[in-house]
Short mmCIF file of N, CA and C in Angstrom, two decimals:
data_model
loop_
_atom_site.label_atom_id
_atom_site.label_comp_id
_atom_site.label_asym_id
_atom_site.label_seq_id
_atom_site.Cartn_x
_atom_site.Cartn_y
_atom_site.Cartn_z
N ASN A 1 209.17 87.86 161.60
CA ASN A 1 208.96 86.56 161.00
C ASN A 1 207.95 86.67 159.86
N ALA A 2 208.33 86.30 158.66
CA ALA A 2 207.45 86.40 157.49
C ALA A 2 206.43 85.26 157.50
N ALA A 3 205.21 85.59 157.10
CA ALA A 3 204.14 84.59 157.00
C ALA A 3 203.55 84.66 155.60
N LEU A 4 202.78 83.65 155.25
CA LEU A 4 202.17 83.58 153.93
C LEU A 4 200.86 84.37 153.92
N GLY A 5 200.76 85.32 152.99
CA GLY A 5 199.53 86.10 152.82
C GLY A 5 198.78 85.62 151.59
N ASN A 6 197.58 86.12 151.43
CA ASN A 6 196.73 85.69 150.34
C ASN A 6 195.97 86.90 149.82
N ALA A 7 196.02 87.15 148.53
CA ALA A 7 195.26 88.24 147.91
C ALA A 7 194.38 87.64 146.83
N TRP A 8 193.13 88.12 146.73
CA TRP A 8 192.22 87.58 145.72
C TRP A 8 191.24 88.64 145.28
N LEU A 9 190.66 88.38 144.16
CA LEU A 9 189.61 89.23 143.59
C LEU A 9 188.41 88.33 143.32
N PRO A 10 187.25 88.89 143.04
CA PRO A 10 186.10 88.04 142.71
C PRO A 10 186.43 87.14 141.51
N PRO A 11 185.92 85.90 141.48
CA PRO A 11 186.20 84.97 140.36
C PRO A 11 185.73 85.54 139.03
N GLY A 12 186.39 85.11 137.97
CA GLY A 12 185.98 85.48 136.62
C GLY A 12 186.74 86.65 136.03
N GLY A 13 187.63 87.26 136.79
CA GLY A 13 188.37 88.42 136.29
C GLY A 13 189.71 88.02 135.69
N GLU A 14 190.47 89.04 135.28
CA GLU A 14 191.77 88.82 134.65
C GLU A 14 192.83 88.31 135.62
N TYR A 15 192.59 88.50 136.92
CA TYR A 15 193.59 88.12 137.92
C TYR A 15 192.97 87.16 138.92
N GLY A 16 193.79 86.26 139.45
CA GLY A 16 193.30 85.27 140.39
C GLY A 16 194.05 85.28 141.70
N GLN A 17 193.65 84.39 142.57
CA GLN A 17 194.21 84.27 143.90
C GLN A 17 195.73 84.16 143.85
N THR A 18 196.40 84.94 144.71
CA THR A 18 197.86 84.97 144.72
C THR A 18 198.35 84.89 146.16
N TYR A 19 199.27 83.98 146.42
CA TYR A 19 199.90 83.89 147.74
C TYR A 19 201.20 84.68 147.72
N PHE A 20 201.55 85.28 148.85
CA PHE A 20 202.76 86.09 148.92
C PHE A 20 203.33 86.05 150.34
N GLN A 21 204.62 86.33 150.43
CA GLN A 21 205.29 86.41 151.73
C GLN A 21 205.04 87.79 152.32
N THR A 22 204.51 87.83 153.52
CA THR A 22 204.32 89.12 154.18
C THR A 22 205.63 89.50 154.86
N PRO A 23 205.96 90.77 154.79
CA PRO A 23 207.22 91.20 155.41
C PRO A 23 207.06 91.30 156.93
N SER A 24 208.17 91.34 157.62
CA SER A 24 208.14 91.63 159.05
C SER A 24 207.67 93.06 159.22
N VAL A 25 206.83 93.30 160.21
CA VAL A 25 206.26 94.63 160.39
C VAL A 25 206.60 95.14 161.79
N ASN A 26 207.55 96.11 161.85
CA ASN A 26 207.93 96.75 163.11
C ASN A 26 207.52 98.22 163.10
N GLU A 27 207.16 98.71 161.92
CA GLU A 27 206.71 100.08 161.73
C GLU A 27 205.82 100.09 160.50
N ASP A 28 205.29 101.25 160.11
CA ASP A 28 204.46 101.31 158.91
C ASP A 28 205.22 100.70 157.74
N THR A 29 204.58 99.77 157.06
CA THR A 29 205.23 99.04 155.98
C THR A 29 204.25 98.85 154.83
N SER A 30 204.75 98.87 153.62
CA SER A 30 203.94 98.58 152.43
C SER A 30 204.56 97.41 151.70
N THR A 31 203.75 96.68 151.02
CA THR A 31 204.25 95.61 150.16
C THR A 31 203.42 95.58 148.89
N VAL A 32 204.02 95.17 147.82
CA VAL A 32 203.34 95.09 146.52
C VAL A 32 203.14 93.61 146.20
N VAL A 33 201.93 93.27 145.77
CA VAL A 33 201.62 91.88 145.40
C VAL A 33 201.31 91.84 143.90
N PRO A 34 202.23 91.33 143.08
CA PRO A 34 201.92 91.18 141.65
C PRO A 34 200.92 90.03 141.49
N MET A 35 199.71 90.36 141.08
CA MET A 35 198.65 89.36 140.99
C MET A 35 198.89 88.42 139.81
N ARG A 36 198.50 87.16 140.00
CA ARG A 36 198.63 86.14 138.95
C ARG A 36 197.53 86.32 137.91
N GLU A 37 197.93 86.28 136.64
CA GLU A 37 196.96 86.42 135.56
C GLU A 37 196.23 85.10 135.32
N THR A 38 194.97 85.20 134.96
CA THR A 38 194.17 84.02 134.66
C THR A 38 194.21 83.73 133.17
N SER A 39 193.77 82.54 132.81
CA SER A 39 193.63 82.14 131.41
C SER A 39 192.15 82.02 131.10
N LEU A 40 191.79 82.34 129.87
CA LEU A 40 190.40 82.28 129.43
C LEU A 40 190.20 81.01 128.60
N VAL A 41 189.29 80.15 129.06
CA VAL A 41 188.93 78.94 128.32
C VAL A 41 187.53 79.16 127.76
N THR A 42 187.41 79.11 126.44
CA THR A 42 186.13 79.33 125.78
C THR A 42 185.82 78.16 124.87
N GLY A 43 184.58 78.06 124.46
CA GLY A 43 184.21 77.02 123.51
C GLY A 43 182.72 76.99 123.29
N VAL A 44 182.29 76.05 122.46
CA VAL A 44 180.88 75.84 122.16
C VAL A 44 180.59 74.37 122.39
N VAL A 45 179.49 74.08 123.09
CA VAL A 45 179.05 72.70 123.32
C VAL A 45 177.96 72.39 122.30
N ARG A 46 178.14 71.30 121.57
CA ARG A 46 177.17 70.87 120.55
C ARG A 46 176.78 69.42 120.79
N ASP A 47 175.57 69.09 120.36
CA ASP A 47 175.14 67.69 120.45
C ASP A 47 175.75 66.91 119.28
N ALA A 48 175.44 65.63 119.18
CA ALA A 48 176.04 64.77 118.15
C ALA A 48 175.64 65.20 116.74
N ARG A 49 174.52 65.93 116.62
CA ARG A 49 174.08 66.41 115.30
C ARG A 49 174.69 67.76 114.94
N GLY A 50 175.47 68.35 115.86
CA GLY A 50 176.10 69.64 115.60
C GLY A 50 175.28 70.82 116.06
N GLU A 51 174.14 70.57 116.73
CA GLU A 51 173.29 71.65 117.23
C GLU A 51 173.83 72.16 118.56
N PRO A 52 173.80 73.49 118.80
CA PRO A 52 174.29 74.03 120.08
C PRO A 52 173.43 73.56 121.24
N LEU A 53 174.06 73.35 122.39
CA LEU A 53 173.38 72.90 123.60
C LEU A 53 173.36 74.04 124.60
N ALA A 54 172.19 74.63 124.80
CA ALA A 54 172.02 75.73 125.75
C ALA A 54 171.73 75.19 127.14
N GLY A 55 172.16 75.90 128.16
CA GLY A 55 171.83 75.57 129.54
C GLY A 55 172.64 74.45 130.16
N ALA A 56 173.74 74.06 129.53
CA ALA A 56 174.60 73.01 130.11
C ALA A 56 175.54 73.64 131.15
N GLN A 57 175.79 72.93 132.24
CA GLN A 57 176.74 73.36 133.26
C GLN A 57 178.14 72.93 132.83
N VAL A 58 179.08 73.86 132.79
CA VAL A 58 180.46 73.59 132.41
C VAL A 58 181.34 74.03 133.58
N GLY A 59 182.34 73.20 133.94
CA GLY A 59 183.18 73.58 135.07
C GLY A 59 184.61 73.10 134.93
N LEU A 60 185.52 73.83 135.55
CA LEU A 60 186.92 73.45 135.71
C LEU A 60 187.23 73.56 137.19
N GLY A 61 187.78 72.49 137.78
CA GLY A 61 188.06 72.53 139.20
C GLY A 61 189.25 71.68 139.59
N THR A 62 189.84 72.03 140.73
CA THR A 62 190.94 71.26 141.30
C THR A 62 191.14 71.66 142.76
N HIS A 63 191.32 70.72 143.62
CA HIS A 63 191.67 70.94 145.03
C HIS A 63 190.94 72.11 145.68
N GLY A 64 189.63 72.11 145.64
CA GLY A 64 188.85 73.14 146.31
C GLY A 64 188.66 74.42 145.52
N TYR A 65 189.30 74.55 144.38
CA TYR A 65 189.14 75.74 143.52
C TYR A 65 188.31 75.32 142.32
N ARG A 66 187.19 75.96 142.11
CA ARG A 66 186.30 75.57 141.02
C ARG A 66 185.66 76.80 140.39
N VAL A 67 185.63 76.82 139.07
CA VAL A 67 184.96 77.86 138.32
C VAL A 67 183.91 77.18 137.44
N GLU A 68 182.68 77.70 137.47
CA GLU A 68 181.60 77.10 136.70
C GLU A 68 180.91 78.15 135.85
N GLY A 69 180.25 77.68 134.81
CA GLY A 69 179.47 78.55 133.96
C GLY A 69 178.35 77.76 133.31
N VAL A 70 177.49 78.46 132.59
CA VAL A 70 176.36 77.85 131.90
C VAL A 70 176.45 78.25 130.43
N THR A 71 176.22 77.29 129.54
CA THR A 71 176.28 77.61 128.11
C THR A 71 175.10 78.50 127.71
N GLY A 72 175.37 79.42 126.79
CA GLY A 72 174.34 80.33 126.28
C GLY A 72 173.46 79.65 125.25
N GLU A 73 172.55 80.41 124.70
CA GLU A 73 171.63 79.88 123.67
C GLU A 73 172.40 79.31 122.48
N ASP A 74 173.57 79.88 122.19
CA ASP A 74 174.39 79.42 121.08
C ASP A 74 175.36 78.31 121.49
N GLY A 75 175.22 77.79 122.72
CA GLY A 75 176.08 76.72 123.22
C GLY A 75 177.43 77.18 123.72
N SER A 76 177.70 78.48 123.72
CA SER A 76 179.03 78.97 124.08
C SER A 76 179.21 79.05 125.60
N TYR A 77 180.46 78.88 126.01
CA TYR A 77 180.83 79.03 127.41
C TYR A 77 182.16 79.76 127.50
N SER A 78 182.43 80.32 128.68
CA SER A 78 183.65 81.08 128.91
C SER A 78 183.99 80.95 130.39
N LEU A 79 185.20 80.47 130.68
CA LEU A 79 185.66 80.30 132.07
C LEU A 79 187.04 80.92 132.22
N ARG A 80 187.27 81.68 133.29
CA ARG A 80 188.59 82.23 133.59
C ARG A 80 189.15 81.48 134.79
N VAL A 81 190.35 80.92 134.63
CA VAL A 81 190.99 80.17 135.71
C VAL A 81 192.47 80.50 135.76
N LEU A 82 193.08 80.25 136.90
CA LEU A 82 194.53 80.36 137.02
C LEU A 82 195.17 79.23 136.23
N PRO A 83 196.35 79.42 135.67
CA PRO A 83 197.02 78.33 134.98
C PRO A 83 197.21 77.13 135.92
N GLY A 84 197.04 75.92 135.37
CA GLY A 84 197.20 74.71 136.16
C GLY A 84 196.50 73.51 135.55
N GLU A 85 196.44 72.44 136.33
CA GLU A 85 195.76 71.19 135.92
C GLU A 85 194.37 71.16 136.53
N TYR A 86 193.37 70.83 135.73
CA TYR A 86 191.99 70.84 136.18
C TYR A 86 191.24 69.59 135.77
N ASN A 87 190.13 69.37 136.46
CA ASN A 87 189.14 68.39 136.04
C ASN A 87 188.04 69.17 135.36
N PHE A 88 187.64 68.72 134.18
CA PHE A 88 186.58 69.37 133.41
C PHE A 88 185.29 68.60 133.63
N SER A 89 184.18 69.31 133.81
CA SER A 89 182.89 68.64 133.93
C SER A 89 181.87 69.32 133.04
N LEU A 90 180.95 68.52 132.54
CA LEU A 90 179.88 69.00 131.70
C LEU A 90 178.63 68.23 132.07
N SER A 91 177.56 68.93 132.39
CA SER A 91 176.31 68.24 132.71
C SER A 91 175.15 69.05 132.15
N TRP A 92 174.04 68.36 131.94
CA TRP A 92 172.85 69.01 131.40
C TRP A 92 171.63 68.32 131.97
N GLN A 93 170.72 69.11 132.47
CA GLN A 93 169.43 68.62 132.96
C GLN A 93 168.36 69.40 132.22
N PRO A 94 167.40 68.71 131.60
CA PRO A 94 166.37 69.45 130.87
C PRO A 94 165.55 70.32 131.82
N ALA A 95 165.40 71.59 131.48
CA ALA A 95 164.65 72.51 132.33
C ALA A 95 163.16 72.42 132.00
N ASP A 96 162.76 72.96 130.89
CA ASP A 96 161.36 72.98 130.52
C ASP A 96 161.04 72.00 129.40
N SER A 97 162.01 71.72 128.57
CA SER A 97 161.76 70.82 127.45
C SER A 97 162.98 69.95 127.22
N SER A 98 162.79 68.91 126.45
CA SER A 98 163.90 68.01 126.16
C SER A 98 164.69 68.54 124.96
N HIS A 99 165.83 67.97 124.73
CA HIS A 99 166.67 68.31 123.59
C HIS A 99 166.74 67.05 122.74
N PRO A 100 166.30 67.08 121.49
CA PRO A 100 166.32 65.88 120.65
C PRO A 100 167.71 65.24 120.63
N GLY A 101 167.74 63.94 120.81
CA GLY A 101 169.01 63.21 120.77
C GLY A 101 169.74 63.12 122.10
N LEU A 102 169.20 63.74 123.16
CA LEU A 102 169.83 63.66 124.48
C LEU A 102 168.91 62.93 125.44
N PRO A 103 169.48 62.28 126.45
CA PRO A 103 168.66 61.53 127.41
C PRO A 103 167.65 62.44 128.11
N GLU A 104 166.43 61.95 128.29
CA GLU A 104 165.37 62.73 128.93
C GLU A 104 165.74 63.18 130.33
N GLY A 105 166.51 62.37 131.05
CA GLY A 105 166.90 62.70 132.42
C GLY A 105 168.18 63.50 132.53
N GLY A 106 168.77 63.89 131.39
CA GLY A 106 170.01 64.64 131.41
C GLY A 106 171.23 63.73 131.38
N PHE A 107 172.41 64.30 131.56
CA PHE A 107 173.65 63.52 131.54
C PHE A 107 174.75 64.29 132.26
N GLY A 108 175.84 63.60 132.52
CA GLY A 108 177.04 64.21 133.09
C GLY A 108 178.27 63.55 132.50
N LEU A 109 179.27 64.34 132.17
CA LEU A 109 180.55 63.84 131.66
C LEU A 109 181.68 64.49 132.46
N ALA A 110 182.80 63.80 132.55
CA ALA A 110 183.96 64.36 133.25
C ALA A 110 185.23 64.01 132.49
N ALA A 111 186.19 64.92 132.56
CA ALA A 111 187.52 64.69 131.99
C ALA A 111 188.53 65.07 133.06
N TYR A 112 189.64 64.37 133.10
CA TYR A 112 190.63 64.58 134.14
C TYR A 112 191.95 65.05 133.54
N SER A 113 192.72 65.77 134.33
CA SER A 113 194.05 66.27 133.96
C SER A 113 194.01 67.11 132.68
N VAL A 114 193.21 68.16 132.72
CA VAL A 114 193.15 69.12 131.62
C VAL A 114 194.12 70.25 131.96
N ALA A 115 195.14 70.43 131.12
CA ALA A 115 196.14 71.47 131.36
C ALA A 115 195.67 72.79 130.78
N VAL A 116 195.71 73.83 131.61
CA VAL A 116 195.38 75.19 131.16
C VAL A 116 196.59 76.06 131.50
N GLU A 117 197.31 76.50 130.47
CA GLU A 117 198.49 77.33 130.68
C GLU A 117 198.35 78.69 130.01
N ALA A 118 197.38 78.82 129.09
CA ALA A 118 197.17 80.07 128.37
C ALA A 118 195.72 80.09 127.88
N ASP A 119 195.29 81.22 127.32
CA ASP A 119 193.94 81.27 126.75
C ASP A 119 193.81 80.16 125.71
N GLN A 120 192.65 79.53 125.69
CA GLN A 120 192.43 78.45 124.73
C GLN A 120 190.96 78.26 124.42
N GLU A 121 190.72 77.70 123.24
CA GLU A 121 189.36 77.38 122.83
C GLU A 121 189.21 75.86 122.85
N ARG A 122 188.15 75.40 123.51
CA ARG A 122 187.87 73.97 123.60
C ARG A 122 186.41 73.74 123.24
N ASN A 123 186.15 73.42 121.99
CA ASN A 123 184.80 73.11 121.55
C ASN A 123 184.49 71.66 121.88
N VAL A 124 183.27 71.40 122.29
CA VAL A 124 182.85 70.07 122.73
C VAL A 124 181.71 69.60 121.85
N THR A 125 181.88 68.43 121.22
CA THR A 125 180.79 67.79 120.49
C THR A 125 180.49 66.48 121.19
N LEU A 126 179.26 66.35 121.64
CA LEU A 126 178.85 65.16 122.40
C LEU A 126 178.78 63.93 121.50
N PRO A 127 179.04 62.76 122.06
CA PRO A 127 178.89 61.53 121.28
C PRO A 127 177.40 61.22 121.09
N PRO A 128 177.07 60.39 120.10
CA PRO A 128 175.67 59.99 119.94
C PRO A 128 175.19 59.26 121.19
N THR A 129 173.92 59.39 121.48
CA THR A 129 173.36 58.70 122.64
C THR A 129 172.56 57.48 122.21
N SER A 130 172.42 56.57 123.14
CA SER A 130 171.61 55.37 122.95
C SER A 130 170.60 55.32 124.08
N GLN A 131 169.51 54.66 123.85
CA GLN A 131 168.47 54.56 124.87
C GLN A 131 168.36 53.13 125.35
N LEU A 132 168.29 52.94 126.66
CA LEU A 132 168.09 51.63 127.27
C LEU A 132 166.66 51.59 127.78
N THR A 133 165.90 50.62 127.30
CA THR A 133 164.52 50.45 127.75
C THR A 133 164.44 49.18 128.58
N ILE A 134 163.91 49.31 129.78
CA ILE A 134 163.76 48.16 130.69
C ILE A 134 162.28 48.00 130.99
N GLU A 135 161.79 46.78 130.82
CA GLU A 135 160.39 46.50 131.08
C GLU A 135 160.31 45.37 132.10
N ALA A 136 159.62 45.60 133.21
CA ALA A 136 159.42 44.57 134.24
C ALA A 136 158.21 43.74 133.84
N LEU A 137 158.41 42.44 133.74
CA LEU A 137 157.34 41.54 133.31
C LEU A 137 156.94 40.58 134.41
N GLY A 138 155.68 40.27 134.47
CA GLY A 138 155.16 39.31 135.44
C GLY A 138 154.85 37.97 134.77
N ARG A 139 153.99 37.20 135.43
CA ARG A 139 153.59 35.90 134.87
C ARG A 139 153.04 36.06 133.47
N GLY A 140 153.41 35.14 132.63
CA GLY A 140 152.91 35.15 131.27
C GLY A 140 153.48 36.27 130.41
N GLY A 141 154.46 36.97 130.92
CA GLY A 141 155.11 38.02 130.13
C GLY A 141 154.35 39.34 130.10
N ALA A 142 153.38 39.50 131.00
CA ALA A 142 152.62 40.75 131.03
C ALA A 142 153.41 41.83 131.76
N PRO A 143 153.42 43.06 131.22
CA PRO A 143 154.13 44.17 131.89
C PRO A 143 153.50 44.45 133.26
N ILE A 144 154.35 44.77 134.24
CA ILE A 144 153.87 45.11 135.57
C ILE A 144 153.83 46.62 135.67
N GLU A 145 152.64 47.19 135.75
CA GLU A 145 152.46 48.63 135.79
C GLU A 145 152.96 49.19 137.13
N GLY A 146 153.68 50.29 137.08
CA GLY A 146 154.16 50.96 138.28
C GLY A 146 155.42 50.35 138.88
N ALA A 147 156.03 49.37 138.21
CA ALA A 147 157.26 48.75 138.73
C ALA A 147 158.40 49.77 138.67
N GLY A 148 159.25 49.77 139.70
CA GLY A 148 160.42 50.65 139.72
C GLY A 148 161.65 49.88 139.27
N VAL A 149 162.57 50.58 138.64
CA VAL A 149 163.82 49.97 138.16
C VAL A 149 164.96 50.90 138.52
N SER A 150 166.07 50.35 138.96
CA SER A 150 167.26 51.13 139.27
C SER A 150 168.46 50.45 138.64
N ILE A 151 169.35 51.22 138.04
CA ILE A 151 170.59 50.67 137.49
C ILE A 151 171.75 51.51 138.01
N PRO A 152 172.94 50.92 138.10
CA PRO A 152 174.09 51.71 138.57
C PRO A 152 174.49 52.74 137.51
N GLU A 153 175.32 53.70 137.92
CA GLU A 153 175.84 54.69 136.97
C GLU A 153 176.49 53.95 135.82
N THR A 154 176.18 54.36 134.63
CA THR A 154 176.67 53.67 133.44
C THR A 154 177.84 54.42 132.84
N LYS A 155 178.97 53.74 132.71
CA LYS A 155 180.14 54.32 132.05
C LYS A 155 180.11 53.82 130.61
N ILE A 156 180.04 54.76 129.67
CA ILE A 156 179.82 54.37 128.29
C ILE A 156 181.09 54.25 127.47
N GLY A 157 182.21 54.65 128.01
CA GLY A 157 183.45 54.57 127.26
C GLY A 157 184.21 55.87 127.33
N THR A 158 185.20 56.01 126.48
CA THR A 158 186.05 57.18 126.45
C THR A 158 185.84 57.89 125.11
N TYR A 159 185.66 59.22 125.18
CA TYR A 159 185.42 60.00 123.97
C TYR A 159 186.31 61.23 123.98
N ASP A 160 186.78 61.60 122.79
CA ASP A 160 187.51 62.86 122.64
C ASP A 160 186.49 63.95 122.38
N LEU A 161 186.33 64.85 123.32
CA LEU A 161 185.36 65.94 123.19
C LEU A 161 186.08 67.24 122.93
N GLY A 162 186.73 67.34 121.78
CA GLY A 162 187.42 68.59 121.44
C GLY A 162 188.62 68.84 122.32
N GLY A 163 189.38 67.82 122.63
CA GLY A 163 190.57 67.98 123.45
C GLY A 163 190.34 67.56 124.90
N TYR A 164 189.09 67.38 125.30
CA TYR A 164 188.78 66.83 126.62
C TYR A 164 188.52 65.36 126.39
N GLU A 165 189.27 64.49 127.02
CA GLU A 165 189.00 63.05 126.91
C GLU A 165 188.08 62.69 128.05
N ALA A 166 186.83 62.45 127.74
CA ALA A 166 185.80 62.27 128.76
C ALA A 166 185.50 60.81 129.00
N TYR A 167 185.05 60.53 130.21
CA TYR A 167 184.70 59.17 130.62
C TYR A 167 183.26 59.13 131.07
#
């Protein structure tokens, strides 16, 4: 009775996870598994001014399979994935210093149904950012020192980020 087998290599290589039918085994038997080739997705992440964004988390994932990377000093990223439909994610949290024109607390963007069928370049240019300032005021309009403020996750709209339509 044949069963489904699974062959894989460490992520990031030229070949990815491959399922195969195992043969019936009544004596010494060999089988060959032609491994599935991956596609290389590369690009550069830039801010709204065109400056490269270093240290951003970039990912492609679907149904429990996820590949992630971090942009280099020049904003470049490189991800190897099996051909298919993916969700793209991009996030950035300031490590030691802020990046002019980006929110002090960082940001996250997501795009859905990104088709990857072959090697491709996807450069990302972030939309301009805006700042929301909230001030808690007491009697007579005086600011209340130490007041906490919380707002729900803010959806800013839809943007074309170099072929990724992000929300």
